[in-house]
């Protein structure tokens, strides 16, 4: 039983990464109608950004937490301005191909320079150590990851679903022409939204740098699961992707406890089941 | 008309047969295929570095000056046995490759082993760990150069059990390699009076080990045995430190650890780990000289791993055998027999031999990872704590289950 509590908590930790990444994907898909296959590569760039900040500029984790998402977010904005914006109104397939290709290129460039085994990144001193909870040893850093991702997820949800800016965004997705008629710069909003989604991926990258290796392939390993999370949660649904992210982390954690061999397939089995029963995802609306 | 077509077909096939016959005769051309994980989690320990090692071996053999033509090509098996075997088949059938080298990932290595045997090629395996290559699945076409699971179990594993680590919990990569390493280590543990209290099999390429580490923690085993490799091992070690495994009195046994893994974990976390390798770049003048040339030519200036060193040394020995035969007979069994009949002697692994089951015998070294204070350079990572002679490190011939020995 003790072990079970521990696995639930660990599942929640992994779920935080799924939630942050799928949230970024959902935001981008909801607003731009683009399935951002470069998301894993951008997540990886976030982690590398943290590594460079530390080793080239001597800026620690706390700076990285702020600078990396902004820097990678700007890179995202650049991508949107120079390439993605031309895809507006075209079939999903074009966006998929473009972002998938971009992801492969970014990943390939990093792999060319840094190999595949990765670079070390230490846990910041303030978050080292852990608490003994009786049923498990909880590293402080992991608790911090859960706390921060929850906060960021809720903040993003609030921004999009409850503020005026969010209302503009949602309106612009529904009917860009009409929103433009009200004097709102829709293309700029879309660019910023893509930047925000990319920034979320980079933030997840910084968070994971001290836990995993900073590796060129770190995004590729994770992103397939995250796509399954988005599909299960319902494409474009903000709250749906947050909740499914955490829930699937927990389900995966439990699988690791009861039948570890299946831990990397359980998410996909669930995805198949959900698609069979409710093709729009758990919280998705039919469009 | 129909007859004439028949005639030309016959003539054509006769010509083809004739040219095939010519190719089968002794000549001085040899083609090497380096089959490795070029882009995944094992790419740094083999991959492009193994291709470079093969090219260096070709250059250093001196055969080019004696009128030989050596071609080196490479392929990426992506850690998938089906891709590995189809590349191997294509190499033998279309590219006319004589020899396949490296092939990390035991799953792929065993699959390719069968193809090489079927095509009567030469197989010099450096990257894979499974001891099955020279036991149940041994082949007259195969030389297993660098290391194997029996060696790892009987060096690192045995040392830990003898030092009092008598209860074990395994974190095992869920494929041929992990299974072989766990099996061989378990044999050593039980033979020395210890016992295995549990274990989990995790999928290859697992980014998060926390669930498994918690299970290992609650098992109260004294030793947590890592029967995995590459990125899996580095993640497990890094996260074990995070979960306070060492402070709780449990000890990690990295049964297989490569130079690039230690580099990736960083000395801060890796310091004090004990493990075994058969080659270290900073062992003596000869290895340092090779490594200097290697680092100058590899993209990120890395020092060679034992797998890459094994590719180099294995090929040097292969070229010696070819030279002794006076030409390339394009007959795998014949060349491998010649390789087995000659004692091995190269700058990287020293003097040794290839046993009849295909196992190359050389010393194994127990290393400890240096502390950050002890390290004097970016690749100054190990200190030597012990040496095990080759005939004690590898499966004794009497215990080998290889069918070749029962003649």
PDB file of N, CA and C in Angstrom, chain A residues 41-121:
ATOM      1  N   UNK A  41      11.312  19.222 -30.003  1.00  0.00           N
ATOM      2  CA  UNK A  41      12.603  19.857 -30.264  1.00  0.00           C
ATOM      3  C   UNK A  41      12.714  21.174 -29.503  1.00  0.00           C
ATOM      4  N   UNK A  42      11.597  21.889 -29.381  1.00  0.00           N
ATOM      5  CA  UNK A  42      11.626  23.171 -28.676  1.00  0.00           C
ATOM      6  C   UNK A  42      11.791  22.955 -27.171  1.00  0.00           C
ATOM      7  N   UNK A  43      11.181  21.890 -26.679  1.00  0.00           N
ATOM      8  CA  UNK A  43      11.351  21.489 -25.279  1.00  0.00           C
ATOM      9  C   UNK A  43      12.828  21.199 -25.012  1.00  0.00           C
ATOM     10  N   UNK A  44      13.442  20.466 -25.944  1.00  0.00           N
ATOM     11  CA  UNK A  44      14.863  20.155 -25.830  1.00  0.00           C
ATOM     12  C   UNK A  44      15.696  21.440 -25.863  1.00  0.00           C
ATOM     13  N   UNK A  45      15.296  22.379 -26.721  1.00  0.00           N
ATOM     14  CA  UNK A  45      16.034  23.647 -26.787  1.00  0.00           C
ATOM     15  C   UNK A  45      15.974  24.395 -25.458  1.00  0.00           C
ATOM     16  N   UNK A  46      14.853  24.284 -24.768  1.00  0.00           N
ATOM     17  CA  UNK A  46      14.732  24.915 -23.454  1.00  0.00           C
ATOM     18  C   UNK A  46      15.788  24.385 -22.498  1.00  0.00           C
ATOM     19  N   UNK A  47      15.937  23.047 -22.495  1.00  0.00           N
ATOM     20  CA  UNK A  47      16.925  22.430 -21.613  1.00  0.00           C
ATOM     21  C   UNK A  47      18.343  22.845 -22.014  1.00  0.00           C
ATOM     22  N   UNK A  48      18.613  22.863 -23.316  1.00  0.00           N
ATOM     23  CA  UNK A  48      19.954  23.259 -23.771  1.00  0.00           C
ATOM     24  C   UNK A  48      20.224  24.723 -23.440  1.00  0.00           C
ATOM     25  N   UNK A  49      19.177  25.528 -23.550  1.00  0.00           N
ATOM     26  CA  UNK A  49      19.310  26.945 -23.238  1.00  0.00           C
ATOM     27  C   UNK A  49      19.760  27.101 -21.782  1.00  0.00           C
ATOM     28  N   UNK A  50      19.135  26.326 -20.888  1.00  0.00           N
ATOM     29  CA  UNK A  50      19.522  26.366 -19.481  1.00  0.00           C
ATOM     30  C   UNK A  50      20.988  25.962 -19.323  1.00  0.00           C
ATOM     31  N   UNK A  51      21.388  24.938 -20.076  1.00  0.00           N
ATOM     32  CA  UNK A  51      22.768  24.466 -19.994  1.00  0.00           C
ATOM     33  C   UNK A  51      23.747  25.546 -20.470  1.00  0.00           C
ATOM     34  N   UNK A  52      23.407  26.188 -21.577  1.00  0.00           N
ATOM     35  CA  UNK A  52      24.303  27.232 -22.100  1.00  0.00           C
ATOM     36  C   UNK A  52      24.382  28.411 -21.134  1.00  0.00           C
ATOM     37  N   UNK A  53      23.234  28.814 -20.605  1.00  0.00           N
ATOM     38  CA  UNK A  53      23.222  29.943 -19.679  1.00  0.00           C
ATOM     39  C   UNK A  53      24.161  29.670 -18.512  1.00  0.00           C
ATOM     40  N   UNK A  54      24.118  28.431 -18.010  1.00  0.00           N
ATOM     41  CA  UNK A  54      24.940  28.086 -16.856  1.00  0.00           C
ATOM     42  C   UNK A  54      26.416  28.019 -17.232  1.00  0.00           C
ATOM     43  N   UNK A  55      26.710  27.343 -18.349  1.00  0.00           N
ATOM     44  CA  UNK A  55      28.109  27.057 -18.644  1.00  0.00           C
ATOM     45  C   UNK A  55      28.816  28.134 -19.453  1.00  0.00           C
ATOM     46  N   UNK A  56      28.073  28.934 -20.189  1.00  0.00           N
ATOM     47  CA  UNK A  56      28.723  29.982 -20.975  1.00  0.00           C
ATOM     48  C   UNK A  56      28.629  31.341 -20.290  1.00  0.00           C
ATOM     49  N   UNK A  57      27.488  31.590 -19.649  1.00  0.00           N
ATOM     50  CA  UNK A  57      27.293  32.911 -19.059  1.00  0.00           C
ATOM     51  C   UNK A  57      27.279  32.875 -17.535  1.00  0.00           C
ATOM     52  N   UNK A  58      27.372  31.687 -16.974  1.00  0.00           N
ATOM     53  CA  UNK A  58      27.392  31.579 -15.513  1.00  0.00           C
ATOM     54  C   UNK A  58      26.065  31.935 -14.858  1.00  0.00           C
ATOM     55  N   UNK A  59      24.978  31.888 -15.608  1.00  0.00           N
ATOM     56  CA  UNK A  59      23.676  32.214 -15.020  1.00  0.00           C
ATOM     57  C   UNK A  59      23.009  30.944 -14.538  1.00  0.00           C
ATOM     58  N   UNK A  60      22.564  30.943 -13.285  1.00  0.00           N
ATOM     59  CA  UNK A  60      22.082  29.701 -12.689  1.00  0.00           C
ATOM     60  C   UNK A  60      20.654  29.355 -13.113  1.00  0.00           C
ATOM     61  N   UNK A  61      20.177  28.268 -12.513  1.00  0.00           N
ATOM     62  CA  UNK A  61      18.865  27.712 -12.805  1.00  0.00           C
ATOM     63  C   UNK A  61      17.743  28.745 -12.745  1.00  0.00           C
ATOM     64  N   UNK A  62      17.775  29.612 -11.746  1.00  0.00           N
ATOM     65  CA  UNK A  62      16.648  30.544 -11.538  1.00  0.00           C
ATOM     66  C   UNK A  62      16.549  31.530 -12.688  1.00  0.00           C
ATOM     67  N   UNK A  63      17.711  31.984 -13.180  1.00  0.00           N
ATOM     68  CA  UNK A  63      17.684  32.850 -14.353  1.00  0.00           C
ATOM     69  C   UNK A  63      17.158  32.069 -15.559  1.00  0.00           C
ATOM     70  N   UNK A  64      17.655  30.820 -15.681  1.00  0.00           N
ATOM     71  CA  UNK A  64      17.264  29.999 -16.816  1.00  0.00           C
ATOM     72  C   UNK A  64      15.755  29.818 -16.878  1.00  0.00           C
ATOM     73  N   UNK A  65      15.163  29.681 -15.704  1.00  0.00           N
ATOM     74  CA  UNK A  65      13.724  29.459 -15.612  1.00  0.00           C
ATOM     75  C   UNK A  65      12.953  30.600 -16.289  1.00  0.00           C
ATOM     76  N   UNK A  66      13.531  31.787 -16.249  1.00  0.00           N
ATOM     77  CA  UNK A  66      12.864  32.941 -16.874  1.00  0.00           C
ATOM     78  C   UNK A  66      13.395  33.198 -18.282  1.00  0.00           C
ATOM     79  N   UNK A  67      14.726  33.162 -18.421  1.00  0.00           N
ATOM     80  CA  UNK A  67      15.327  33.544 -19.709  1.00  0.00           C
ATOM     81  C   UNK A  67      15.070  32.499 -20.796  1.00  0.00           C
ATOM     82  N   UNK A  68      15.221  31.213 -20.456  1.00  0.00           N
ATOM     83  CA  UNK A  68      15.094  30.171 -21.483  1.00  0.00           C
ATOM     84  C   UNK A  68      13.727  30.197 -22.180  1.00  0.00           C
ATOM     85  N   UNK A  69      12.619  30.234 -21.431  1.00  0.00           N
ATOM     86  CA  UNK A  69      11.321  30.274 -22.132  1.00  0.00           C
ATOM     87  C   UNK A  69      11.193  31.504 -23.023  1.00  0.00           C
ATOM     88  N   UNK A  70      11.736  32.649 -22.567  1.00  0.00           N
ATOM     89  CA  UNK A  70      11.631  33.862 -23.377  1.00  0.00           C
ATOM     90  C   UNK A  70      12.475  33.716 -24.645  1.00  0.00           C
ATOM     91  N   UNK A  71      13.718  33.252 -24.470  1.00  0.00           N
ATOM     92  CA  UNK A  71      14.613  33.110 -25.622  1.00  0.00           C
ATOM     93  C   UNK A  71      14.045  32.129 -26.637  1.00  0.00           C
ATOM     94  N   UNK A  72      13.637  30.951 -26.151  1.00  0.00           N
ATOM     95  CA  UNK A  72      13.099  29.947 -27.073  1.00  0.00           C
ATOM     96  C   UNK A  72      11.760  30.415 -27.633  1.00  0.00           C
ATOM     97  N   UNK A  73      10.996  31.134 -26.804  1.00  0.00           N
ATOM     98  CA  UNK A  73       9.738  31.708 -27.273  1.00  0.00           C
ATOM     99  C   UNK A  73       9.972  32.637 -28.456  1.00  0.00           C
ATOM    100  N   UNK A  74      11.032  33.461 -28.371  1.00  0.00           N
ATOM    101  CA  UNK A  74      11.365  34.347 -29.478  1.00  0.00           C
ATOM    102  C   UNK A  74      11.746  33.559 -30.731  1.00  0.00           C
ATOM    103  N   UNK A  75      12.473  32.470 -30.496  1.00  0.00           N
ATOM    104  CA  UNK A  75      12.808  31.591 -31.618  1.00  0.00           C
ATOM    105  C   UNK A  75      11.522  31.087 -32.272  1.00  0.00           C
ATOM    106  N   UNK A  76      10.537  30.732 -31.418  1.00  0.00           N
ATOM    107  CA  UNK A  76       9.241  30.278 -31.914  1.00  0.00           C
ATOM    108  C   UNK A  76       8.557  31.365 -32.736  1.00  0.00           C
ATOM    109  N   UNK A  77       8.624  32.588 -32.226  1.00  0.00           N
ATOM    110  CA  UNK A  77       8.003  33.722 -32.931  1.00  0.00           C
ATOM    111  C   UNK A  77       8.639  33.891 -34.310  1.00  0.00           C
ATOM    112  N   UNK A  78       9.955  33.726 -34.326  1.00  0.00           N
ATOM    113  CA  UNK A  78      10.685  33.810 -35.590  1.00  0.00           C
ATOM    114  C   UNK A  78      10.178  32.745 -36.575  1.00  0.00           C
ATOM    115  N   UNK A  79      10.011  31.531 -36.058  1.00  0.00           N
ATOM    116  CA  UNK A  79       9.509  30.439 -36.903  1.00  0.00           C
ATOM    117  C   UNK A  79       8.123  30.784 -37.450  1.00  0.00           C
ATOM    118  N   UNK A  80       7.286  31.332 -36.562  1.00  0.00           N
ATOM    119  CA  UNK A  80       5.910  31.624 -36.953  1.00  0.00           C
ATOM    120  C   UNK A  80       5.888  32.707 -38.028  1.00  0.00           C
ATOM    121  N   UNK A  81       6.679  33.772 -37.795  1.00  0.00           N
ATOM    122  CA  UNK A  81       6.706  34.900 -38.737  1.00  0.00           C
ATOM    123  C   UNK A  81       7.255  34.488 -40.106  1.00  0.00           C
ATOM    124  N   UNK A  82       8.335  33.674 -40.065  1.00  0.00           N
ATOM    125  CA  UNK A  82       8.989  33.382 -41.335  1.00  0.00           C
ATOM    126  C   UNK A  82       8.357  32.211 -42.071  1.00  0.00           C
ATOM    127  N   UNK A  83       7.761  31.280 -41.340  1.00  0.00           N
ATOM    128  CA  UNK A  83       7.279  30.080 -42.030  1.00  0.00           C
ATOM    129  C   UNK A  83       5.820  29.744 -41.774  1.00  0.00           C
ATOM    130  N   UNK A  84       5.481  29.568 -40.477  1.00  0.00           N
ATOM    131  CA  UNK A  84       4.160  29.020 -40.167  1.00  0.00           C
ATOM    132  C   UNK A  84       3.024  29.912 -40.648  1.00  0.00           C
ATOM    133  N   UNK A  85       3.225  31.236 -40.634  1.00  0.00           N
ATOM    134  CA  UNK A  85       2.110  32.126 -40.965  1.00  0.00           C
ATOM    135  C   UNK A  85       1.601  31.909 -42.390  1.00  0.00           C
ATOM    136  N   UNK A  86       2.465  31.396 -43.243  1.00  0.00           N
ATOM    137  CA  UNK A  86       2.034  31.181 -44.632  1.00  0.00           C
ATOM    138  C   UNK A  86       1.105  29.994 -44.772  1.00  0.00           C
ATOM    139  N   UNK A  87       0.965  29.248 -43.680  1.00  0.00           N
ATOM    140  CA  UNK A  87       0.129  28.050 -43.768  1.00  0.00           C
ATOM    141  C   UNK A  87      -1.322  28.304 -43.377  1.00  0.00           C
ATOM    142  N   UNK A  88      -1.634  29.533 -42.955  1.00  0.00           N
ATOM    143  CA  UNK A  88      -2.997  29.835 -42.519  1.00  0.00           C
ATOM    144  C   UNK A  88      -3.996  29.422 -43.605  1.00  0.00           C
ATOM    145  N   UNK A  89      -5.006  28.687 -43.195  1.00  0.00           N
ATOM    146  CA  UNK A  89      -6.061  28.326 -44.132  1.00  0.00           C
ATOM    147  C   UNK A  89      -5.768  27.080 -44.948  1.00  0.00           C
ATOM    148  N   UNK A  90      -4.532  26.585 -44.885  1.00  0.00           N
ATOM    149  CA  UNK A  90      -4.226  25.361 -45.636  1.00  0.00           C
ATOM    150  C   UNK A  90      -4.595  24.130 -44.809  1.00  0.00           C
ATOM    151  N   UNK A  91      -4.537  22.988 -45.440  1.00  0.00           N
ATOM    152  CA  UNK A  91      -4.846  21.733 -44.776  1.00  0.00           C
ATOM    153  C   UNK A  91      -3.869  21.479 -43.615  1.00  0.00           C
ATOM    154  N   UNK A  92      -4.357  20.779 -42.560  1.00  0.00           N
ATOM    155  CA  UNK A  92      -3.511  20.449 -41.406  1.00  0.00           C
ATOM    156  C   UNK A  92      -2.208  19.784 -41.802  1.00  0.00           C
ATOM    157  N   UNK A  93      -2.288  19.016 -42.875  1.00  0.00           N
ATOM    158  CA  UNK A  93      -1.148  18.214 -43.290  1.00  0.00           C
ATOM    159  C   UNK A  93       0.097  19.062 -43.533  1.00  0.00           C
ATOM    160  N   UNK A  94      -0.098  20.283 -44.073  1.00  0.00           N
ATOM    161  CA  UNK A  94       1.052  21.145 -44.364  1.00  0.00           C
ATOM    162  C   UNK A  94       1.758  21.569 -43.080  1.00  0.00           C
ATOM    163  N   UNK A  95       0.938  21.957 -42.097  1.00  0.00           N
ATOM    164  CA  UNK A  95       1.515  22.353 -40.819  1.00  0.00           C
ATOM    165  C   UNK A  95       2.259  21.198 -40.184  1.00  0.00           C
ATOM    166  N   UNK A  96       1.648  20.022 -40.284  1.00  0.00           N
ATOM    167  CA  UNK A  96       2.261  18.829 -39.711  1.00  0.00           C
ATOM    168  C   UNK A  96       3.617  18.565 -40.346  1.00  0.00           C
ATOM    169  N   UNK A  97       3.650  18.603 -41.675  1.00  0.00           N
ATOM    170  CA  UNK A  97       4.901  18.311 -42.381  1.00  0.00           C
ATOM    171  C   UNK A  97       5.967  19.349 -42.059  1.00  0.00           C
ATOM    172  N   UNK A  98       5.567  20.622 -42.066  1.00  0.00           N
ATOM    173  CA  UNK A  98       6.541  21.679 -41.818  1.00  0.00           C
ATOM    174  C   UNK A  98       7.116  21.572 -40.414  1.00  0.00           C
ATOM    175  N   UNK A  99       6.227  21.445 -39.402  1.00  0.00           N
ATOM    176  CA  UNK A  99       6.736  21.420 -38.034  1.00  0.00           C
ATOM    177  C   UNK A  99       7.509  20.134 -37.764  1.00  0.00           C
ATOM    178  N   UNK A 100       7.063  19.039 -38.349  1.00  0.00           N
ATOM    179  CA  UNK A 100       7.782  17.776 -38.167  1.00  0.00           C
ATOM    180  C   UNK A 100       9.202  17.901 -38.729  1.00  0.00           C
ATOM    181  N   UNK A 101       9.288  18.483 -39.923  1.00  0.00           N
ATOM    182  CA  UNK A 101      10.599  18.676 -40.548  1.00  0.00           C
ATOM    183  C   UNK A 101      11.476  19.605 -39.729  1.00  0.00           C
ATOM    184  N   UNK A 102      10.874  20.705 -39.262  1.00  0.00           N
ATOM    185  CA  UNK A 102      11.641  21.641 -38.428  1.00  0.00           C
ATOM    186  C   UNK A 102      12.185  20.934 -37.191  1.00  0.00           C
ATOM    187  N   UNK A 103      11.308  20.122 -36.570  1.00  0.00           N
ATOM    188  CA  UNK A 103      11.721  19.384 -35.371  1.00  0.00           C
ATOM    189  C   UNK A 103      12.920  18.502 -35.666  1.00  0.00           C
ATOM    190  N   UNK A 104      12.862  17.783 -36.780  1.00  0.00           N
ATOM    191  CA  UNK A 104      13.964  16.882 -37.139  1.00  0.00           C
ATOM    192  C   UNK A 104      15.256  17.662 -37.389  1.00  0.00           C
ATOM    193  N   UNK A 105      15.117  18.813 -38.048  1.00  0.00           N
ATOM    194  CA  UNK A 105      16.308  19.599 -38.353  1.00  0.00           C
ATOM    195  C   UNK A 105      16.963  20.117 -37.065  1.00  0.00           C
ATOM    196  N   UNK A 106      16.133  20.692 -36.193  1.00  0.00           N
ATOM    197  CA  UNK A 106      16.672  21.230 -34.935  1.00  0.00           C
ATOM    198  C   UNK A 106      17.365  20.117 -34.154  1.00  0.00           C
ATOM    199  N   UNK A 107      16.670  18.992 -34.048  1.00  0.00           N
ATOM    200  CA  UNK A 107      17.214  17.859 -33.325  1.00  0.00           C
ATOM    201  C   UNK A 107      18.527  17.384 -33.950  1.00  0.00           C
ATOM    202  N   UNK A 108      18.546  17.321 -35.277  1.00  0.00           N
ATOM    203  CA  UNK A 108      19.741  16.862 -35.979  1.00  0.00           C
ATOM    204  C   UNK A 108      20.914  17.790 -35.760  1.00  0.00           C
ATOM    205  N   UNK A 109      20.657  19.091 -35.777  1.00  0.00           N
ATOM    206  CA  UNK A 109      21.744  20.054 -35.560  1.00  0.00           C
ATOM    207  C   UNK A 109      22.342  19.871 -34.170  1.00  0.00           C
ATOM    208  N   UNK A 110      21.466  19.741 -33.170  1.00  0.00           N
ATOM    209  CA  UNK A 110      21.977  19.566 -31.801  1.00  0.00           C
ATOM    210  C   UNK A 110      22.738  18.258 -31.671  1.00  0.00           C
ATOM    211  N   UNK A 111      22.214  17.223 -32.322  1.00  0.00           N
ATOM    212  CA  UNK A 111      22.872  15.919 -32.203  1.00  0.00           C
ATOM    213  C   UNK A 111      24.238  15.942 -32.872  1.00  0.00           C
ATOM    214  N   UNK A 112      24.318  16.705 -33.946  1.00  0.00           N
ATOM    215  CA  UNK A 112      25.582  16.815 -34.655  1.00  0.00           C
ATOM    216  C   UNK A 112      26.657  17.408 -33.752  1.00  0.00           C
ATOM    217  N   UNK A 113      26.272  18.380 -32.938  1.00  0.00           N
ATOM    218  CA  UNK A 113      27.267  19.052 -32.107  1.00  0.00           C
ATOM    219  C   UNK A 113      27.443  18.433 -30.732  1.00  0.00           C
ATOM    220  N   UNK A 114      26.392  17.804 -30.193  1.00  0.00           N
ATOM    221  CA  UNK A 114      26.483  17.368 -28.799  1.00  0.00           C
ATOM    222  C   UNK A 114      26.343  15.871 -28.607  1.00  0.00           C
ATOM    223  N   UNK A 115      26.238  15.109 -29.704  1.00  0.00           N
ATOM    224  CA  UNK A 115      26.144  13.659 -29.551  1.00  0.00           C
ATOM    225  C   UNK A 115      24.808  13.263 -28.950  1.00  0.00           C
ATOM    226  N   UNK A 116      24.703  12.007 -28.527  1.00  0.00           N
ATOM    227  CA  UNK A 116      23.397  11.558 -28.060  1.00  0.00           C
ATOM    228  C   UNK A 116      23.362  11.273 -26.574  1.00  0.00           C
ATOM    229  N   UNK A 117      24.512  11.237 -25.895  1.00  0.00           N
ATOM    230  CA  UNK A 117      24.437  10.801 -24.498  1.00  0.00           C
ATOM    231  C   UNK A 117      24.181  11.941 -23.530  1.00  0.00           C
ATOM    232  N   UNK A 118      24.295  13.169 -23.979  1.00  0.00           N
ATOM    233  CA  UNK A 118      23.815  14.245 -23.139  1.00  0.00           C
ATOM    234  C   UNK A 118      24.864  14.932 -22.288  1.00  0.00           C
ATOM    235  N   UNK A 119      24.404  16.005 -21.664  1.00  0.00           N
ATOM    236  CA  UNK A 119      25.276  16.853 -20.864  1.00  0.00           C
ATOM    237  C   UNK A 119      24.707  16.922 -19.451  1.00  0.00           C
ATOM    238  N   UNK A 120      25.600  17.003 -18.467  1.00  0.00           N
ATOM    239  CA  UNK A 120      25.099  17.038 -17.092  1.00  0.00           C
ATOM    240  C   UNK A 120      24.569  18.416 -16.705  1.00  0.00           C
ATOM    241  N   UNK A 121      23.525  18.450 -15.885  1.00  0.00           N
ATOM    242  CA  UNK A 121      23.007  19.704 -15.349  1.00  0.00           C
ATOM    243  C   UNK A 121      22.565  19.416 -13.921  1.00  0.00           C
TER     244      UNK A 121
END
